[in-house]
Amino acid sequence: MSTAALLWGVVAGAVGAGYCLYGRRQRAAIPLLCGLGLMVVPALIDDTLWLGLACAGLAALPLVLRR
């Protein structure tokens, strides 16, 4: 695992924790599940490009589905 992938994993995990807390407090399933995904995906993907794309997609999904 490269340093960049590790850093992106930490950032994605922090954003995922925020989404989980928000989803739990608002009783909203989509942010909660995306938050869990953002915390799990960095452990599964080693390539920095695919990790960034997957995390960006998961982070944007609640915003896109809300409208």
Coordinates of N, CA, C and O in Angstrom, one line a residue:
M1 N 0.9 -1.2 0.0 CA 0.0 0.0 0.0 C 0.9 1.2 0.0 O 1.8 1.3 0.8
S2 N 0.6 2.2 -0.9 CA 1.4 3.4 -1.0 C 1.0 4.4 0.1 O -0.1 4.3 0.7
T3 N 1.8 5.4 0.2 CA 1.5 6.5 1.2 C 0.3 7.3 0.7 O -0.6 7.6 1.6
A4 N 0.1 7.5 -0.6 CA -1.1 8.2 -1.1 C -2.3 7.4 -0.8 O -3.4 8.0 -0.4
A5 N -2.3 6.1 -1.0 CA -3.5 5.3 -0.7 C -3.9 5.3 0.7 O -5.0 5.4 1.1
L6 N -2.8 5.3 1.6 CA -3.1 5.4 3.0 C -3.7 6.7 3.4 O -4.6 6.7 4.2
L7 N -3.2 7.8 2.9 CA -3.7 9.1 3.2 C -5.2 9.2 2.7 O -6.0 9.7 3.4
W8 N -5.4 8.8 1.5 CA -6.8 8.8 1.0 C -7.7 7.9 1.8 O -8.9 8.3 2.0
G9 N -7.2 6.8 2.3 CA -8.0 6.0 3.2 C -8.4 6.7 4.5 O -9.5 6.5 5.0
V10 N -7.4 7.4 5.0 CA -7.7 8.1 6.3 C -8.8 9.2 6.0 O -9.7 9.4 6.8
V11 N -8.6 10.0 4.9 CA -9.6 11.0 4.6 C -10.9 10.4 4.4 O -12.0 10.9 4.8
A12 N -11.0 9.3 3.6 CA -12.3 8.7 3.3 C -12.9 8.1 4.6 O -14.1 8.2 4.7
G13 N -12.1 7.6 5.5 CA -12.7 7.1 6.7 C -13.2 8.2 7.6 O -14.3 8.0 8.2
A14 N -12.6 9.4 7.6 CA -13.1 10.5 8.4 C -14.4 11.0 7.8 O -15.4 11.3 8.5
V15 N -14.5 11.1 6.5 CA -15.7 11.5 5.8 C -16.8 10.5 6.0 O -18.0 10.8 6.3
G16 N -16.4 9.2 6.0 CA -17.4 8.1 6.2 C -17.9 8.2 7.7 O -19.1 7.9 7.9
A17 N -17.1 8.5 8.6 CA -17.5 8.6 10.0 C -18.5 9.7 10.2 O -19.5 9.6 10.9
G18 N -18.3 10.8 9.5 CA -19.2 11.9 9.5 C -20.5 11.6 8.9 O -21.6 11.9 9.4
Y19 N -20.5 10.9 7.8 CA -21.8 10.4 7.1 C -22.5 9.4 8.0 O -23.7 9.5 8.1
C20 N -21.8 8.6 8.7 CA -22.4 7.6 9.6 C -23.1 8.3 10.8 O -24.3 8.0 11.1
L21 N -22.4 9.2 11.4 CA -23.1 10.0 12.5 C -24.3 10.8 12.0 O -25.3 10.8 12.7
Y22 N -24.2 11.4 10.9 CA -25.3 12.2 10.3 C -26.5 11.2 10.0 O -27.6 11.5 10.3
G23 N -26.2 10.1 9.3 CA -27.2 9.2 9.0 C -27.9 8.6 10.2 O -29.1 8.4 10.2
R24 N -27.2 8.3 11.2 CA -27.7 7.7 12.4 C -28.6 8.7 13.2 O -29.7 8.4 13.6
R25 N -28.2 10.0 13.3 CA -28.9 11.0 14.0 C -30.2 11.4 13.2 O -31.2 11.7 13.8
Q26 N -30.1 11.4 11.9 CA -31.3 11.8 11.1 C -32.1 10.6 10.7 O -33.2 10.8 10.0
R27 N -31.7 9.5 11.1 CA -32.4 8.2 10.7 C -32.6 8.1 9.2 O -33.6 7.7 8.7
A28 N -31.5 8.4 8.5 CA -31.5 8.3 7.0 C -30.5 7.1 6.6 O -29.4 7.1 7.0
A29 N -31.1 6.2 5.8 CA -30.3 5.0 5.5 C -29.2 5.3 4.4 O -28.1 4.7 4.6
I30 N -29.4 6.2 3.5 CA -28.5 6.4 2.4 C -27.1 7.0 3.0 O -26.1 6.4 2.7
P31 N -27.2 8.0 3.7 CA -25.9 8.5 4.3 C -25.2 7.5 5.2 O -24.0 7.4 5.2
L32 N -26.0 6.8 6.0 CA -25.4 5.8 6.9 C -24.7 4.7 6.1 O -23.6 4.3 6.4
L33 N -25.3 4.2 5.0 CA -24.7 3.1 4.2 C -23.5 3.6 3.4 O -22.5 2.9 3.3
C34 N -23.6 4.9 2.9 CA -22.5 5.4 2.2 C -21.3 5.7 3.2 O -20.1 5.5 2.8
G35 N -21.6 6.1 4.4 CA -20.6 6.2 5.4 C -19.9 4.9 5.7 O -18.6 4.9 5.9
L36 N -20.6 3.9 5.9 CA -20.0 2.6 6.1 C -19.2 2.1 4.9 O -18.1 1.6 5.1
G37 N -19.7 2.4 3.7 CA -18.9 2.1 2.5 C -17.6 2.8 2.5 O -16.6 2.3 2.1
L38 N -17.7 4.1 2.9 CA -16.4 4.9 2.8 C -15.4 4.5 3.9 O -14.2 4.7 3.7
M39 N -15.9 3.8 4.9 CA -14.9 3.3 5.9 C -14.4 1.9 5.5 O -13.3 1.6 5.9
V40 N -15.1 1.2 4.7 CA -14.7 -0.2 4.3 C -13.9 -0.2 3.0 O -12.9 -0.9 2.9
V41 N -14.3 0.6 2.0 CA -13.7 0.6 0.7 C -12.1 0.8 0.7 O -11.4 0.1 0.0
P42 N -11.6 1.7 1.6 CA -10.1 1.9 1.6 C -9.4 0.6 2.0 O -8.2 0.4 1.6
A43 N -10.0 -0.3 2.7 CA -9.4 -1.5 3.1 C -9.4 -2.5 2.0 O -8.6 -3.5 2.0
L44 N -10.3 -2.4 1.0 CA -10.4 -3.3 -0.1 C -9.7 -2.9 -1.4 O -9.3 -3.8 -2.1
I45 N -9.4 -1.6 -1.6 CA -8.8 -1.2 -2.8 C -7.5 -0.6 -2.5 O -7.3 0.3 -1.7
D46 N -6.5 -1.1 -3.3 CA -5.1 -0.6 -3.1 C -4.7 0.5 -4.1 O -3.8 1.3 -3.7
D47 N -5.2 0.5 -5.2 CA -4.8 1.4 -6.3 C -5.4 2.8 -5.9 O -6.6 3.0 -5.7
T48 N -4.5 3.8 -6.0 CA -4.9 5.2 -5.6 C -6.0 5.8 -6.5 O -6.9 6.4 -6.0
L49 N -5.9 5.5 -7.8 CA -6.9 6.1 -8.7 C -8.3 5.5 -8.5 O -9.2 6.2 -8.3
W50 N -8.3 4.2 -8.4 CA -9.6 3.5 -8.2 C -10.2 3.9 -6.8 O -11.4 4.0 -6.6
L51 N -9.3 4.0 -5.8 CA -9.7 4.3 -4.5 C -10.3 5.7 -4.5 O -11.4 6.0 -3.9
G52 N -9.7 6.7 -5.1 CA -10.2 8.0 -5.2 C -11.6 8.1 -5.9 O -12.5 8.8 -5.5
L53 N -11.7 7.4 -7.0 CA -12.9 7.4 -7.8 C -14.1 6.7 -7.0 O -15.2 7.2 -7.0
A54 N -13.8 5.6 -6.3 CA -14.8 4.9 -5.5 C -15.3 5.8 -4.4 O -16.5 5.9 -4.1
C55 N -14.3 6.4 -3.7 CA -14.7 7.2 -2.5 C -15.4 8.5 -3.0 O -16.3 8.9 -2.3
A56 N -15.0 9.1 -4.1 CA -15.7 10.3 -4.6 C -17.1 9.9 -4.9 O -18.1 10.7 -4.7
G57 N -17.3 8.8 -5.6 CA -18.7 8.3 -5.9 C -19.5 8.1 -4.7 O -20.7 8.5 -4.6
L58 N -19.0 7.4 -3.7 CA -19.7 7.2 -2.5 C -20.0 8.4 -1.7 O -21.1 8.6 -1.1
A59 N -19.1 9.4 -1.7 CA -19.3 10.6 -1.0 C -20.4 11.5 -1.7 O -21.1 12.2 -1.0
A60 N -20.5 11.4 -3.0 CA -21.4 12.2 -3.8 C -22.8 11.6 -3.9 O -23.8 12.3 -4.1
L61 N -22.9 10.3 -3.6 CA -24.2 9.6 -3.8 C -25.3 10.1 -2.9 O -26.4 10.3 -3.4
P62 N -25.1 10.5 -1.6 CA -26.2 11.0 -0.9 C -26.7 12.4 -1.4 O -27.8 12.7 -1.3
L63 N -25.7 13.1 -1.9 CA -26.1 14.5 -2.4 C -26.9 14.4 -3.7 O -27.8 15.1 -4.0
V64 N -26.5 13.4 -4.6 CA -27.2 13.2 -5.8 C -28.6 12.6 -5.6 O -29.6 13.0 -6.2
L65 N -28.7 11.6 -4.7 CA -30.0 11.0 -4.4 C -31.0 11.9 -3.7 O -32.2 11.6 -3.7
R66 N -30.5 12.9 -3.0 CA -31.3 13.8 -2.2 C -32.2 14.6 -3.1 O -33.3 15.0 -2.7
R67 N -31.7 15.0 -4.3 CA -32.4 15.9 -5.1 C -33.5 15.3 -5.9 O -33.8 14.3 -6.2

